[in-house]
Tab-separated table of C-alpha atoms in Angstrom:
chain	number	residue	atom	x	y	z
A	19	MET	CA	0.000	0.000	0.000
A	20	THR	CA	1.268	3.478	-0.814
A	21	PRO	CA	1.850	5.976	2.035
A	22	GLU	CA	-1.204	7.890	0.799
A	23	GLY	CA	-3.330	4.743	0.782
A	24	HIS	CA	-2.099	3.816	4.250
A	25	ALA	CA	-3.005	7.270	5.567
A	26	GLN	CA	-6.472	7.086	4.040
A	27	ALA	CA	-7.015	3.609	5.512
A	28	ARG	CA	-5.995	4.880	8.958
A	29	SER	CA	-8.502	7.714	8.610
A	30	LYS	CA	-11.361	5.182	8.582
A	31	VAL	CA	-10.598	3.445	11.891
A	32	PHE	CA	-12.001	6.132	14.190
A	33	GLY	CA	-15.640	5.304	13.607
A	34	GLU	CA	-15.330	1.919	15.293
A	35	VAL	CA	-14.626	3.772	18.548
A	36	ALA	CA	-16.540	7.003	17.908
A	37	GLU	CA	-17.721	7.409	21.508
A	38	LEU	CA	-14.265	6.583	22.885
A	39	TYR	CA	-12.733	9.072	20.451
A	40	ASP	CA	-15.138	11.733	21.647
A	41	ALA	CA	-14.477	11.028	25.329
A	42	GLY	CA	-10.710	10.741	25.009
A	43	ARG	CA	-9.868	13.779	22.901
A	44	SER	CA	-9.439	17.047	24.772
A	45	GLY	CA	-10.065	19.374	21.848
A	46	TYR	CA	-8.265	22.549	20.853
A	47	ALA	CA	-7.520	25.906	22.433
A	48	GLN	CA	-10.767	27.841	22.836
A	49	GLU	CA	-9.337	31.063	21.406
A	50	MET	CA	-8.304	29.301	18.198
A	51	ALA	CA	-11.604	29.740	16.340
A	52	ALA	CA	-11.785	33.493	16.924
A	53	GLU	CA	-8.193	33.879	15.708
A	54	VAL	CA	-8.943	31.915	12.533
A	55	LEU	CA	-12.110	33.881	11.783
A	56	ALA	CA	-10.312	37.175	12.346
A	57	TYR	CA	-7.784	36.139	9.715
A	58	ALA	CA	-10.303	34.624	7.274
A	59	ALA	CA	-12.868	37.462	7.450
A	60	PRO	CA	-15.378	35.298	5.539
A	61	GLY	CA	-18.173	37.895	5.573
A	62	ASP	CA	-21.475	36.224	4.771
A	63	ARG	CA	-19.842	33.146	3.240
A	64	ALA	CA	-20.041	29.813	5.030
A	65	ALA	CA	-17.086	27.720	6.176
A	66	VAL	CA	-16.450	24.067	5.297
A	67	GLU	CA	-14.731	21.687	7.698
A	68	VAL	CA	-12.830	18.696	6.319
A	69	GLY	CA	-12.955	15.506	8.388
A	70	ALA	CA	-15.048	17.005	11.184
A	71	GLY	CA	-15.043	13.859	13.322
A	72	THR	CA	-17.171	14.228	16.444
A	73	GLY	CA	-16.877	18.022	16.464
A	74	LYS	CA	-13.821	18.828	18.579
A	75	ALA	CA	-12.992	21.784	16.335
A	76	THR	CA	-16.521	22.274	15.002
A	77	LEU	CA	-18.114	23.486	18.212
A	78	PRO	CA	-15.850	26.534	18.825
A	79	PHE	CA	-16.661	27.767	15.302
A	80	ALA	CA	-20.360	26.906	15.588
A	81	ALA	CA	-20.581	28.863	18.837
A	82	LEU	CA	-19.378	31.977	16.998
A	83	GLY	CA	-22.353	31.747	14.639
A	84	ILE	CA	-20.628	31.165	11.298
A	85	PRO	CA	-22.568	28.873	8.911
A	86	LEU	CA	-20.719	25.549	8.718
A	87	VAL	CA	-20.775	22.606	6.338
A	88	CYS	CA	-19.035	19.661	8.036
A	89	VAL	CA	-17.745	16.946	5.716
A	90	GLU	CA	-17.213	13.662	7.595
A	91	PRO	CA	-16.650	10.289	5.884
A	92	ASP	CA	-17.737	7.983	8.710
A	93	ALA	CA	-21.431	7.641	9.552
A	94	ARG	CA	-20.667	6.675	13.166
A	95	MET	CA	-18.551	9.780	13.740
A	96	ALA	CA	-21.170	11.885	11.956
A	97	GLU	CA	-23.859	10.568	14.316
A	98	VAL	CA	-21.935	11.874	17.325
A	99	LEU	CA	-21.231	15.129	15.488
A	100	ARG	CA	-24.935	15.653	14.779
A	101	ARG	CA	-25.740	15.056	18.429
A	102	HIS	CA	-23.205	17.647	19.563
A	103	THR	CA	-24.332	20.243	17.016
A	104	ALA	CA	-28.085	19.690	17.384
A	105	GLY	CA	-28.400	23.065	19.118
A	106	TYR	CA	-26.652	24.923	16.290
A	107	PRO	CA	-28.939	25.510	13.296
A	108	ASN	CA	-25.961	27.028	11.450
A	109	VAL	CA	-24.257	23.589	11.187
A	110	ARG	CA	-24.920	21.095	8.394
A	111	VAL	CA	-23.264	17.650	8.273
A	112	GLU	CA	-22.544	15.918	4.945
A	113	GLU	CA	-21.263	12.325	4.937
A	114	HIS	CA	-18.554	12.047	2.278
A	115	ASP	CA	-14.879	11.405	1.793
A	116	PHE	CA	-13.521	14.862	1.059
A	117	GLU	CA	-11.837	13.513	-2.082
A	118	GLN	CA	-15.280	12.571	-3.460
A	119	TRP	CA	-17.247	15.462	-1.971
A	120	GLN	CA	-18.541	18.001	-4.494
A	121	PRO	CA	-18.960	21.650	-3.479
A	122	GLY	CA	-21.139	22.178	-6.543
A	123	GLY	CA	-21.813	25.857	-7.005
A	124	ARG	CA	-20.888	26.614	-3.408
A	125	ARG	CA	-17.708	28.541	-2.674
A	126	TYR	CA	-16.578	29.077	0.889
A	127	GLY	CA	-14.892	31.874	2.765
A	128	LEU	CA	-12.998	29.414	4.963
A	129	LEU	CA	-11.911	25.799	4.717
A	130	PHE	CA	-10.480	24.252	7.861
A	131	ALA	CA	-9.246	20.821	8.863
A	132	ALA	CA	-8.370	19.824	12.425
A	133	SER	CA	-5.880	16.920	12.475
A	134	ALA	CA	-7.484	15.567	9.280
A	135	TRP	CA	-5.215	17.144	6.661
A	136	ASN	CA	-2.523	14.436	6.850
A	137	PHE	CA	-5.115	11.779	6.021
A	138	LEU	CA	-6.018	13.397	2.689
A	139	ASP	CA	-4.544	12.495	-0.687
A	140	ARG	CA	-1.319	14.522	-0.846
A	141	ASP	CA	-1.496	14.790	-4.625
A	142	ARG	CA	-4.969	16.339	-4.566
A	143	ARG	CA	-5.585	18.062	-1.263
A	144	TRP	CA	-4.454	21.555	-2.291
A	145	ASP	CA	-6.453	21.259	-5.533
A	146	LEU	CA	-9.539	20.254	-3.566
A	147	ALA	CA	-9.099	23.023	-1.023
A	148	HIS	CA	-8.609	25.654	-3.704
A	149	ALA	CA	-11.656	24.438	-5.640
A	150	ALA	CA	-13.858	24.831	-2.545
A	151	LEU	CA	-12.751	28.396	-1.756
A	152	ALA	CA	-13.995	31.693	-3.065
A	153	PRO	CA	-11.267	34.061	-4.302
A	154	GLY	CA	-9.553	35.370	-1.190
A	155	GLY	CA	-10.982	32.539	0.916
A	156	ALA	CA	-8.802	31.178	3.696
A	157	THR	CA	-7.482	27.751	4.601
A	158	ALA	CA	-6.780	26.883	8.246
A	159	LEU	CA	-4.982	23.641	9.103
A	160	ILE	CA	-5.146	22.819	12.797
A	161	PHE	CA	-2.983	20.342	14.687
A	162	GLY	CA	-2.918	19.379	18.357
A	163	PRO	CA	0.328	17.687	19.430
A	164	HIS	CA	1.581	17.507	22.977
A	165	GLY	CA	4.939	17.176	24.678
A	166	ILE	CA	5.665	15.356	27.929
A	167	HIS	CA	7.443	17.217	30.725
A	168	ASP	CA	9.099	14.207	32.363
A	169	ALA	CA	11.959	13.089	30.074
A	170	ALA	CA	12.292	9.676	31.741
A	171	LEU	CA	8.567	9.024	31.376
A	172	ARG	CA	8.650	10.084	27.739
A	173	ALA	CA	11.550	7.740	27.033
A	174	ALA	CA	9.732	4.839	28.689
A	175	LEU	CA	6.553	5.542	26.716
A	176	ALA	CA	8.555	5.747	23.495
A	177	ALA	CA	10.110	2.370	24.312
A	178	ILE	CA	6.619	0.863	24.621
A	179	GLY	CA	5.770	2.316	21.236
A	180	ASP	CA	8.909	0.836	19.713
A	181	ARG	CA	8.219	-2.610	21.176
A	182	HIS	CA	4.768	-2.649	19.633
A	183	HIS	CA	5.808	-1.062	16.323
A	184	LEU	CA	3.604	1.985	16.808
A	185	THR	CA	3.996	4.590	14.079
A	186	GLY	CA	2.973	8.130	14.915
A	187	ALA	CA	2.446	7.544	18.638
A	188	PRO	CA	1.863	10.885	20.400
A	189	HIS	CA	4.233	10.355	23.309
A	190	ARG	CA	7.401	10.807	21.284
A	191	PHE	CA	7.837	14.526	22.050
A	192	LEU	CA	9.142	16.420	25.057
A	193	ALA	CA	7.507	19.648	26.173
A	194	SER	CA	10.795	21.383	25.352
A	195	ASP	CA	10.331	20.398	21.690
A	196	PHE	CA	7.649	23.090	21.575
A	197	SER	CA	9.709	25.888	23.078
A	198	GLY	CA	9.642	27.936	19.867
A	199	ASP	CA	6.811	30.028	18.520
A	200	GLU	CA	6.808	28.643	14.993
A	201	ALA	CA	3.688	26.546	14.530
A	202	GLY	CA	4.347	23.212	12.946
A	203	ASP	CA	8.083	23.057	13.656
A	204	TRP	CA	7.465	19.699	15.376
A	205	ASP	CA	6.100	17.997	12.243
A	206	PRO	CA	8.223	17.128	9.196
A	207	ARG	CA	5.022	17.107	7.140
A	208	ARG	CA	4.232	20.689	8.077
A	209	PRO	CA	2.158	22.253	5.316
A	210	ALA	CA	3.967	25.539	4.617
A	211	ALA	CA	6.460	24.087	2.139
A	212	GLU	CA	3.702	22.278	0.222
A	213	CYS	CA	1.591	25.395	0.155
A	214	ARG	CA	4.432	27.547	-1.182
A	215	ARG	CA	5.149	25.016	-3.922
A	216	ASP	CA	1.469	25.034	-4.887
A	217	GLY	CA	1.646	28.763	-5.582
A	218	ARG	CA	-2.092	29.504	-5.471
A	219	PHE	CA	-2.080	30.760	-1.887
A	220	THR	CA	-0.637	33.823	-0.240
A	221	ASP	CA	-0.407	35.531	3.183
A	222	LEU	CA	0.933	32.375	4.871
A	223	ARG	CA	0.923	32.573	8.665
A	224	ALA	CA	1.393	30.296	11.658
A	225	VAL	CA	-0.123	30.664	15.123
A	226	ARG	CA	0.546	28.611	18.240
A	227	PHE	CA	-1.577	28.315	21.391
A	228	ARG	CA	-0.404	26.593	24.566
A	229	GLN	CA	-2.047	24.856	27.505
A	230	GLU	CA	-0.869	22.711	30.400
A	231	ARG	CA	-2.859	19.546	31.001
A	232	ARG	CA	-2.735	16.625	33.385
A	233	TYR	CA	-4.269	13.337	32.330
A	234	ASP	CA	-5.182	10.643	34.792
A	235	PRO	CA	-4.397	7.109	33.515
A	236	ASP	CA	-7.984	6.364	32.451
A	237	HIS	CA	-8.245	9.534	30.378
A	238	TYR	CA	-4.840	9.103	28.784
A	239	LEU	CA	-5.583	5.490	27.866
A	240	ARG	CA	-8.933	6.495	26.328
A	241	TYR	CA	-7.043	9.064	24.300
A	242	LEU	CA	-4.406	6.569	23.147
A	243	ALA	CA	-6.972	3.894	22.343
A	244	SER	CA	-8.763	6.308	20.003
A	245	LEU	CA	-5.646	7.087	17.927
A	246	SER	CA	-5.142	5.510	14.512
A	247	ALA	CA	-1.652	4.330	15.551
A	248	TYR	CA	-3.319	2.116	18.168
A	249	ARG	CA	-6.471	1.251	16.217
A	250	VAL	CA	-4.502	-0.390	13.396
A	251	LEU	CA	-2.682	-2.736	15.796
A	252	PRO	CA	-3.975	-6.290	16.256
A	253	ASP	CA	-6.308	-6.398	19.256
A	254	VAL	CA	-3.882	-8.389	21.421
A	255	SER	CA	-0.981	-6.031	20.687
A	256	ARG	CA	-3.104	-2.954	21.338
A	257	GLU	CA	-4.345	-4.231	24.682
A	258	GLN	CA	-0.828	-5.214	25.710
A	259	ALA	CA	0.576	-1.805	24.759
A	260	LEU	CA	-2.184	0.000	26.678
A	261	ALA	CA	-1.657	-2.235	29.720
A	262	GLU	CA	2.048	-1.372	29.691
A	263	VAL	CA	1.237	2.341	29.492
A	264	ARG	CA	-1.143	2.038	32.447
A	265	SER	CA	1.463	0.260	34.566
A	266	LEU	CA	4.004	2.905	33.692
A	267	LEU	CA	1.687	5.808	34.575
A	268	ASP	CA	0.699	4.131	37.842
A	269	ALA	CA	4.378	3.866	38.705
A	270	HIS	CA	4.924	7.573	37.894
A	271	GLY	CA	2.421	9.061	40.299
A	272	GLY	CA	-0.827	8.035	38.617
A	273	GLY	CA	-0.919	10.499	35.749
A	274	ILE	CA	0.945	12.402	33.075
A	275	ASP	CA	1.628	16.134	32.711
A	276	VAL	CA	1.745	17.411	29.152
A	277	HIS	CA	2.301	20.666	27.319
A	278	GLN	CA	-0.658	20.785	24.923
A	279	VAL	CA	-0.232	22.777	21.725
A	280	THR	CA	-2.738	23.981	19.153
A	281	ASP	CA	-0.881	24.838	15.964
A	282	VAL	CA	-2.711	26.643	13.159
A	283	PHE	CA	-1.377	27.140	9.643
A	284	LEU	CA	-3.192	29.837	7.657
A	285	ALA	CA	-3.168	30.659	3.947
A	286	ARG	CA	-5.356	32.645	1.583
A	287	ALA	CA	-6.400	31.749	-1.956
A	288	ARG	CA	-5.035	34.300	-4.405
């Protein structure tokens, strides 16, 4: 399977644990949506969200009143999303893979994707984003990594990941890896270089928000169990890896302190 095909396959594993995904994910910095809308200035145009999931990024935008079209490929995730957005008449959910979704005659003032961009077809995603945007419309790509404060704990968690052949496990970063202000400097797939090569976007910016969080073992294991890196493991391997993480956290004071980051990459269609 190609890397693109592997990424797309991993994007489809969340629905099998939609409720766990919703309970385990902490969401993004609350001030993020206002910052994105201030940049995008969409006027009376709606926004489209790619890979909306259960609404972790949707709700902050919905609460600000902007009309939203949420494109979500998994019916089980979309069911949870509809439940969360039932009180927001400005939100519409459409069940499609973004690669097959058709904007029709609609053109949007903002397209945003929260942790979904890396699952899209790399050869087409900028074409698809540009096709959905009105001239001058904005793209916002949102990521939510975290770094662990305790270096010994991080090393032990990374060793568990290595033993179980986890790719993309979240506990591979230290909090100090996020000491800079450049959004996306943690990720070798950061989108700025791709966007510059594309050439159809301008006014590229990066914004970083920071929070300190403490997870108890139950919450952190729910979070891990909802990640694609864990979902694609055989059941026995996944349960063994999670059991090892629990034992490790219990031995380190019954929790984990993390530096939570919300990174936003912004660009505007020429």
